CSV table of C-alpha atoms in Angstrom, one decimal:
chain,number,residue,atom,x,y,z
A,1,UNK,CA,-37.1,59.1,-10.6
A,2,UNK,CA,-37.1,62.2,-12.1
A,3,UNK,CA,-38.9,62.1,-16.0
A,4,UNK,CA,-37.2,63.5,-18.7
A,5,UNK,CA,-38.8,65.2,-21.7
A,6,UNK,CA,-38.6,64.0,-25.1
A,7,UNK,CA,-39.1,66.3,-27.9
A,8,UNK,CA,-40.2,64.6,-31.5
A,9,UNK,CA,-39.7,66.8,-34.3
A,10,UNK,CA,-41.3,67.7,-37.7
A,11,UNK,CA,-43.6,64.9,-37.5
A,12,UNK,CA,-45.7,66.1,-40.3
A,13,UNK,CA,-48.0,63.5,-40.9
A,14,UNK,CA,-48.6,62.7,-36.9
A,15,UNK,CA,-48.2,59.6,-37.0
A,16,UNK,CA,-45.4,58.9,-34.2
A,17,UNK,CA,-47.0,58.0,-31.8
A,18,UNK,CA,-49.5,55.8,-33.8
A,19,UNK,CA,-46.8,53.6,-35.9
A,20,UNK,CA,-44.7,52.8,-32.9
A,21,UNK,CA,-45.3,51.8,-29.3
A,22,UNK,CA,-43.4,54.4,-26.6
A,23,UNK,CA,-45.3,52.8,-23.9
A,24,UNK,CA,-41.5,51.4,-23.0
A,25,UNK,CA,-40.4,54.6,-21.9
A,26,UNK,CA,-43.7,56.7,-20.7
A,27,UNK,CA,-42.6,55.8,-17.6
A,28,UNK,CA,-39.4,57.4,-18.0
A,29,UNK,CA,-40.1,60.2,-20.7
A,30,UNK,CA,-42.8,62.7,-21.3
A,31,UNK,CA,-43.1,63.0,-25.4
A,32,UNK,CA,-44.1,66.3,-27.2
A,33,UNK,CA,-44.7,66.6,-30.8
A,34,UNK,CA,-43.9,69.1,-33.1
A,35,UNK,CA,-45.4,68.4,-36.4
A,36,UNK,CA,-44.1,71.6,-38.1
A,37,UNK,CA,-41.2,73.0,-39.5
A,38,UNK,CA,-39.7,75.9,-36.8
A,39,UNK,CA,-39.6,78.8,-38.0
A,40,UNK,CA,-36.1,80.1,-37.4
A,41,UNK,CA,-32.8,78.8,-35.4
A,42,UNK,CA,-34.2,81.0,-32.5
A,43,UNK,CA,-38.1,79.8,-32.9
A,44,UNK,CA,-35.9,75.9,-32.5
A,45,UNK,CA,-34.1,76.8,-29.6
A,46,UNK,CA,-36.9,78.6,-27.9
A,47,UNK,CA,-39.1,75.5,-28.5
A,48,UNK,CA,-36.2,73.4,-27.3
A,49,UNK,CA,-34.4,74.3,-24.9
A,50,UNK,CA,-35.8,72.3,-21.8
A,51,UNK,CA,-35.9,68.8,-23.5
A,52,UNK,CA,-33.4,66.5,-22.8
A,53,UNK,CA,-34.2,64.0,-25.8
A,54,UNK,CA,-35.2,65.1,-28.9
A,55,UNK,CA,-35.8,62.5,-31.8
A,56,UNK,CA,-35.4,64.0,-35.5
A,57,UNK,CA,-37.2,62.9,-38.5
A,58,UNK,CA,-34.1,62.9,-41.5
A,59,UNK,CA,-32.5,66.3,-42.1
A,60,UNK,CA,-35.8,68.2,-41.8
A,61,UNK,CA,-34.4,70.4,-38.8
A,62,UNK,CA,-30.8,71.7,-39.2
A,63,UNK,CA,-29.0,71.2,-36.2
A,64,UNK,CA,-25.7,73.7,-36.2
A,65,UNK,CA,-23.1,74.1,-33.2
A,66,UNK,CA,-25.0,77.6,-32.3
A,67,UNK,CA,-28.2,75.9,-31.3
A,68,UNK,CA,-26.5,72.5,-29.5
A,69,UNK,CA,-25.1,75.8,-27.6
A,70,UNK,CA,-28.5,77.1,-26.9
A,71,UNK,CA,-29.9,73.4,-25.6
A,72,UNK,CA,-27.9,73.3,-22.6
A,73,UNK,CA,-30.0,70.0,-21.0
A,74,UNK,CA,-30.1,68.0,-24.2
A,75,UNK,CA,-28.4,64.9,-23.4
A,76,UNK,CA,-29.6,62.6,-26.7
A,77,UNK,CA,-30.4,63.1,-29.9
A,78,UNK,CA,-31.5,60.5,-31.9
A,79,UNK,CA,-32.1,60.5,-36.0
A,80,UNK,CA,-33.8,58.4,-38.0
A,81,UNK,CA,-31.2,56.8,-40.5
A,82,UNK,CA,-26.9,56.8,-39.8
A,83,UNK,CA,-26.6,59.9,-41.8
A,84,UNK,CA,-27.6,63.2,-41.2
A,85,UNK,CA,-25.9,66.4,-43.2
A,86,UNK,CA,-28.1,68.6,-41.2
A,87,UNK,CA,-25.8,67.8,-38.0
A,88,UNK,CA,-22.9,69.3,-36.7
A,89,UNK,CA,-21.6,65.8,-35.3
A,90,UNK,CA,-18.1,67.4,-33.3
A,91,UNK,CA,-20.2,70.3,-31.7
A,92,UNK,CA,-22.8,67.8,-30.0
A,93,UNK,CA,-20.1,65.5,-29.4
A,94,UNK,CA,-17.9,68.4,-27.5
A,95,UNK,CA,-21.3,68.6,-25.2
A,96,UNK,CA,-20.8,65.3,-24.5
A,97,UNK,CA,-24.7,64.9,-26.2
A,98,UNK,CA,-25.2,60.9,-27.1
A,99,UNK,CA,-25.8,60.4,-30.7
A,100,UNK,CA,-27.6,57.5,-32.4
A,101,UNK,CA,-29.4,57.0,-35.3
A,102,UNK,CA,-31.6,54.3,-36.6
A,103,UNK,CA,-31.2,51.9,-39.5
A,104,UNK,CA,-33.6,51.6,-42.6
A,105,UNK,CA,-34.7,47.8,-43.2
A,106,UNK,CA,-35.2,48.5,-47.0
A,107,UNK,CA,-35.1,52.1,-48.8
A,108,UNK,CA,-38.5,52.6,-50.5
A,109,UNK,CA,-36.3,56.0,-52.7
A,110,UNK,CA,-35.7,53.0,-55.4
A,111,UNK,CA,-39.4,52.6,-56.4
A,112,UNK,CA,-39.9,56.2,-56.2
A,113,UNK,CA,-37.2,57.5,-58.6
A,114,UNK,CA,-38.9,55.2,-61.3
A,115,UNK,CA,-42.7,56.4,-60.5
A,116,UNK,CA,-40.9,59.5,-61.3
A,117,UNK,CA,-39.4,58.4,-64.5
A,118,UNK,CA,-42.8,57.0,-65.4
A,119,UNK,CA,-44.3,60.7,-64.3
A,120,UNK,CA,-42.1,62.4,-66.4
A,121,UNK,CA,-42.6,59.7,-69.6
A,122,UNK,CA,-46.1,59.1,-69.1
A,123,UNK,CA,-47.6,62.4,-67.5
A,124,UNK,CA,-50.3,59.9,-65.0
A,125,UNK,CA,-50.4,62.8,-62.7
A,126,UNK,CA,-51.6,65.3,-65.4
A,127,UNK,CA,-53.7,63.2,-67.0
A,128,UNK,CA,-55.2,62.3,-63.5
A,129,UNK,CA,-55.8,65.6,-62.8
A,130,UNK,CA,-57.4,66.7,-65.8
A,131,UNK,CA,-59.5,64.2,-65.5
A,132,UNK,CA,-60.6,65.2,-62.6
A,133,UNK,CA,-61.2,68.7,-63.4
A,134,UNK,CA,-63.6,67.8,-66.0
A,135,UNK,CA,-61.6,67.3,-69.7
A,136,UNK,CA,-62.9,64.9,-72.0
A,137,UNK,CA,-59.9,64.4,-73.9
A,138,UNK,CA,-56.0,63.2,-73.4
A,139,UNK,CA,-53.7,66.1,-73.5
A,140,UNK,CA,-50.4,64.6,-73.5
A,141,UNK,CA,-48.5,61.9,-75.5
A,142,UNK,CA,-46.4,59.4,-73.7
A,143,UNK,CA,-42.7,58.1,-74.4
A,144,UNK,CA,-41.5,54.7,-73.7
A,145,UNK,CA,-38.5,54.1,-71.0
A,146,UNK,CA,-38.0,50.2,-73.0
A,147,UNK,CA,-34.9,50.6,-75.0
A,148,UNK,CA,-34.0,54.0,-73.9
A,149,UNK,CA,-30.8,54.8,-72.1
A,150,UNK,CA,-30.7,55.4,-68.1
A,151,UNK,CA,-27.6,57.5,-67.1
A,152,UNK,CA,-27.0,56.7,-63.0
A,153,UNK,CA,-24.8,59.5,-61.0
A,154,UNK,CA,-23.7,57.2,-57.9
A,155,UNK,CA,-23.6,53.2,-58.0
A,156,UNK,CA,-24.1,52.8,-54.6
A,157,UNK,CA,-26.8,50.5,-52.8
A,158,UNK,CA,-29.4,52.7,-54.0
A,159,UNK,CA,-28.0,53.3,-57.1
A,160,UNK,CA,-27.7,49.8,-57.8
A,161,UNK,CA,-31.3,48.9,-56.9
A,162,UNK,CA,-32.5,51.5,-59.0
A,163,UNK,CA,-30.4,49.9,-61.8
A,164,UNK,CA,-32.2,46.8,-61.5
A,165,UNK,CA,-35.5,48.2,-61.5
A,166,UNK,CA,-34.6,50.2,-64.8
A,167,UNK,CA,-33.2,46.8,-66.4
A,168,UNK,CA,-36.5,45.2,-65.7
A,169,UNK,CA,-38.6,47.7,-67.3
A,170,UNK,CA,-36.2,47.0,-70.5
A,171,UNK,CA,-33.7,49.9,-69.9
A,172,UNK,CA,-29.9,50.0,-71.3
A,173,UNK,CA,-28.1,51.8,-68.1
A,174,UNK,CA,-24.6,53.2,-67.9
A,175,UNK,CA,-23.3,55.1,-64.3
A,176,UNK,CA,-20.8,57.8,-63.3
A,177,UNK,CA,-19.8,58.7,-59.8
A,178,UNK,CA,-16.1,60.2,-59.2
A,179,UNK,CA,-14.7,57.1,-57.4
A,180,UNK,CA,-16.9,54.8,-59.6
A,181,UNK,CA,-15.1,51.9,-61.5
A,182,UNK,CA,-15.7,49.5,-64.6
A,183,UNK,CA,-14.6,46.9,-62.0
A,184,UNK,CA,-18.3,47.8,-60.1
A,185,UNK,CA,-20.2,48.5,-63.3
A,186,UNK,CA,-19.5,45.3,-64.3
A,187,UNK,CA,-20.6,43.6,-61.0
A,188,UNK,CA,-24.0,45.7,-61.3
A,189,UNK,CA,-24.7,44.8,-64.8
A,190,UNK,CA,-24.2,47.9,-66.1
A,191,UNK,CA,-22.3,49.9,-68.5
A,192,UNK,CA,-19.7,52.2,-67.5
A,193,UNK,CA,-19.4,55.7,-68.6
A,194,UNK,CA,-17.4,59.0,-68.4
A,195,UNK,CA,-19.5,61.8,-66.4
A,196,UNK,CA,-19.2,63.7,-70.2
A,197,UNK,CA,-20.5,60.5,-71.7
A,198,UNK,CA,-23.2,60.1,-69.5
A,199,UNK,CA,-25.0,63.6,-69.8
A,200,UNK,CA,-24.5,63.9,-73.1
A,201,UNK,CA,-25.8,60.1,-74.0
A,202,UNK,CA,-28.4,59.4,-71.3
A,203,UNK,CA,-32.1,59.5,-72.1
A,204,UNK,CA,-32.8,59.9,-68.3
A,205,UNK,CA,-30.3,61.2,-65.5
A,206,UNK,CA,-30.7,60.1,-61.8
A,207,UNK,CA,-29.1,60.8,-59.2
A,208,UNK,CA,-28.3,58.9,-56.2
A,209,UNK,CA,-25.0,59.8,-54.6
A,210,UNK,CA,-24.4,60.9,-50.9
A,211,UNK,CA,-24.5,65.1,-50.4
A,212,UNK,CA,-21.0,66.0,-48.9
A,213,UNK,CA,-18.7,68.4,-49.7
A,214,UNK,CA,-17.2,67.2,-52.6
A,215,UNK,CA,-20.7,66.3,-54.0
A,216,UNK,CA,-22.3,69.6,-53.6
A,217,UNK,CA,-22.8,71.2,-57.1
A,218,UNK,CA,-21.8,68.2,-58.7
A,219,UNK,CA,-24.3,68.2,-61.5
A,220,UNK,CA,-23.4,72.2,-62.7
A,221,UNK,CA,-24.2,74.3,-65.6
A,222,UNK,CA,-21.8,72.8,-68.0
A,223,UNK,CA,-23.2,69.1,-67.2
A,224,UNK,CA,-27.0,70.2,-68.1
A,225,UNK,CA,-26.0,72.0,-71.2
A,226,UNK,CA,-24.8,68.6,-72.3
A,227,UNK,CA,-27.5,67.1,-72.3
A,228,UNK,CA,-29.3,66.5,-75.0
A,229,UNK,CA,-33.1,68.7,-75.7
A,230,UNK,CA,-35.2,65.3,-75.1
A,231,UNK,CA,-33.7,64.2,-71.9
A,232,UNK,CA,-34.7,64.3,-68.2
A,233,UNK,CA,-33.0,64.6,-64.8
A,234,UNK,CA,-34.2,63.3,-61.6
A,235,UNK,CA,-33.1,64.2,-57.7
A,236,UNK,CA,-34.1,61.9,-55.2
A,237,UNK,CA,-31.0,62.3,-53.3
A,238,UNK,CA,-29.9,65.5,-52.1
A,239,UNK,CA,-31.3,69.0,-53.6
A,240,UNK,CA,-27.2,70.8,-53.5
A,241,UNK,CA,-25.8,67.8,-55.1
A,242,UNK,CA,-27.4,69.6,-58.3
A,243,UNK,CA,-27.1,73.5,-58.7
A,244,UNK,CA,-30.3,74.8,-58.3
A,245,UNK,CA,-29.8,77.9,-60.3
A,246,UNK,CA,-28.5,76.1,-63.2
A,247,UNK,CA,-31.2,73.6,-63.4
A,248,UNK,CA,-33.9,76.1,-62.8
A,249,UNK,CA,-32.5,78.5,-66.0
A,250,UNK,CA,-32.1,75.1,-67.9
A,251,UNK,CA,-35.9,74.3,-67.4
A,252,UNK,CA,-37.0,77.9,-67.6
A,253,UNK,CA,-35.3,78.0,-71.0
A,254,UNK,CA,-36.5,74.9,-72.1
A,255,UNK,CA,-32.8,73.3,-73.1
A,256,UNK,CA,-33.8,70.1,-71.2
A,257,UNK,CA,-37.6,67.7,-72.2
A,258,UNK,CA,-37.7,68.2,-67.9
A,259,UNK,CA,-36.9,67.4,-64.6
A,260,UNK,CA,-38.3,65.3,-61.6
A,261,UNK,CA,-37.0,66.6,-58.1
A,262,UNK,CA,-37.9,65.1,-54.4
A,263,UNK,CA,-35.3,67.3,-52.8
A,264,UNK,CA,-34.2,70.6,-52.6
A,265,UNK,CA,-31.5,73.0,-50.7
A,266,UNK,CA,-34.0,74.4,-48.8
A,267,UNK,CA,-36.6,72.1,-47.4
A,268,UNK,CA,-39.9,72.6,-47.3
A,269,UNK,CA,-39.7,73.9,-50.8
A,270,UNK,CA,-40.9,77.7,-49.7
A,271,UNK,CA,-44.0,78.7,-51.6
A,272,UNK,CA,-43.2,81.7,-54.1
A,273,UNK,CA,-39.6,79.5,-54.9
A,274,UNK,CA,-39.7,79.4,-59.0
A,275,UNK,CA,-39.3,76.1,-59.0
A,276,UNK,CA,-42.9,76.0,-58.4
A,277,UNK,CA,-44.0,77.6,-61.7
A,278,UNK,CA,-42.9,75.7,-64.1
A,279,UNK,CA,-44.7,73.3,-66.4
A,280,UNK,CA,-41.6,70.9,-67.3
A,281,UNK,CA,-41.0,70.4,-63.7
A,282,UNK,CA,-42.1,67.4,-61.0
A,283,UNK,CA,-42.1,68.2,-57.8
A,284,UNK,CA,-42.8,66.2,-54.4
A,285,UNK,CA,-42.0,67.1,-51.1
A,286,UNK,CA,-39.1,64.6,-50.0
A,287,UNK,CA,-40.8,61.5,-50.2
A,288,UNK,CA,-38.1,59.2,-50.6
A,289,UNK,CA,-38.5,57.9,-47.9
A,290,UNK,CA,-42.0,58.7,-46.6
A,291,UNK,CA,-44.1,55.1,-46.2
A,292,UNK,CA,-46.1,53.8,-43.8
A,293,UNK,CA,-43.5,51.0,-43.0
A,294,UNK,CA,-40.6,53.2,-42.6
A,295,UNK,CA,-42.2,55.7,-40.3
A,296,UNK,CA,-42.9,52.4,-38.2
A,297,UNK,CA,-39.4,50.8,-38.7
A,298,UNK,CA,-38.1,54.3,-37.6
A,299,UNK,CA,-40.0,55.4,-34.3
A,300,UNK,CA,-40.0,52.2,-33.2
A,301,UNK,CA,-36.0,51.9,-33.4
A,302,UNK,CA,-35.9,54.9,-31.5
A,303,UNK,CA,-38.0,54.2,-28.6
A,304,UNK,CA,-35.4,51.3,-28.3
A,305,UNK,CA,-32.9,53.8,-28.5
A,306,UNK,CA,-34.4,56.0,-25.6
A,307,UNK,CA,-34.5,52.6,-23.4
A,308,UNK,CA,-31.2,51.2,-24.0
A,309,UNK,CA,-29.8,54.9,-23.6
A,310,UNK,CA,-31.3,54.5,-19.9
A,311,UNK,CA,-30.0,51.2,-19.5
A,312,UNK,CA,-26.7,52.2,-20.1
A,313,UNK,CA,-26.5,50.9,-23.7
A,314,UNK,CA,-26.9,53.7,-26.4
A,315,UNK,CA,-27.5,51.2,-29.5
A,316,UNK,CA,-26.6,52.4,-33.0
A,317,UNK,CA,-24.4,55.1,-32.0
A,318,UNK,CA,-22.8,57.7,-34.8
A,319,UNK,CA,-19.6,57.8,-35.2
């Protein structure tokens, strides 16, 4: 039998083959790791081209029609999660290119949007630091999240979960989404808002809707100049769901108390990107979804995916 090769992408901690057991397929499939970003479309395709399998960590690669077209022996792709934006889904279906993805058992993005929040409030990582470098005394002076007002952009699943966290920590919350309704605000717990309302009342913005078209830019330059000088916005979902440019003059300018963002258009956050330089600003490096037990829950569903794909039986196919 002839082996196949299986390419594993942007595996930036190396832990694939650690968290997850692939001796199920090594007798089918040879596995190479990338653990860094590629450098261009071309550097991808170059790297690429004679893999038949290639298993992709989120929407860390982007995967266009131009290079399906230039991975001619690709015959499955598997991604971890049932969404990927970075895909074009018709072009590797018109090369007849298996999809799947892989589902999360619990989304650990919940717990980190209110670390953040706590960040933001209660500046541990500063502190932390300049204790570390040596400073005798506190710097900053904390604000308490009890009482104040949580504005949520998206009452999904994850929206909802955040919700409940916020609630517990003694938070009045009120949501917005474009097809959100009193009807599900009310089954959440939670008070229901205009978008208007909801920058110009919250204390603390987050943001958990899904990036499409219709969500990209939806948090613009009119929304941030509503809100009011002591509030603070936080992306854990998609970096274009906010404009970048807007957000960055707001914080540059100081219109805003400050921001907390996990994601960003263009991903890894490039090194000389403003964003980096200011002082009102969180940053991490997408870790939403980063943890020990979803890298596991991940790989491991898609060495099942490689096997049943063999057998005959793609499982958790995209639509």
């Amino acid at each position: 039998m002839t082996r196949l090769r299986c390419a594993i992408l942007d595996d930036y901690l190396n832990v694939a083959l650690t968290v997850a057991d692939w001796s199920g397929v090594s007798d089918r499939v040879d596995v190479t790791v990338f653990d860094q970003p590629f450098a261009s479309q071309q550097a991808a395709a170059d790297a690429l081209k004679d893999f038949e399998i290639i298993c992709a960590m989120r929407e860390r690669t982007p995967f266009p029609r131009a290079l399906f077209a230039a991975l001619p022996r690709l015959k499955l792709f598997i991604t971890s999660g049932m969404r990927n934006a970075a895909l074009d889904l018709e072009a590797a279906k018109d090369q007849g290119i298996v999809l799947c993805g892989t589902q999360f058992s619990r989304d650990p993005t919940a717990p980190l949007t209110m670390g953040l929040i706590l960040e933001l409030t209660r500046n541990i990582g500063r502190e932390n630091a300049r204790m570390h470098a040596g400073e005798p005394l506190q710097k900053f002076a904390g604000i308490e999240i009890e009482g104040k007002t949580l504005g949520v952009v998206g009452l999904g699943k994850l929206g909802a979960k955040v919700s409940g966290l916020a609630q517990a920590f003694g938070m009045n919350v009120i949501a917005w989404s474009p097809n959100l309704t009193p009807e599900r605000c009310k089954e959440v717990g939670v008070g229901y808002a205009s978008k208007e309302e909801l920058f110009a009342t919250a204390d603390i913005i987050t943001v958990h809707v899904v990036l499409s078209q219709r969500s990209r830019g939806l948090v613009g330059a009119a929304d941030l100049a509503r809100m009011k000088p002591t509030s603070y916005i936080v992306n854990t979902a998609r970096g274009p769901i906010i404009d970048e440019d807007a957000l960055l003059q707001t914080l540059q300018q100081k219109k805003i108390a400050g921001a907390a963002i996990d994601v960003f258009s263009v991903e890894p956050l490039p090194v000389d990107h403003p964003f980096r330089k200011l002082d009102n600003l969180v940053l991490t490096p997408h870790l939403g979804y980063v943890t020990e037990e979803s890298f596991r829950n991940h790989y491991s569903q898609m060495v099942d995916g490689i096997d049943a794909w063999f057998k005959g039986e793609p499982a958790r196919r995209l639509a």
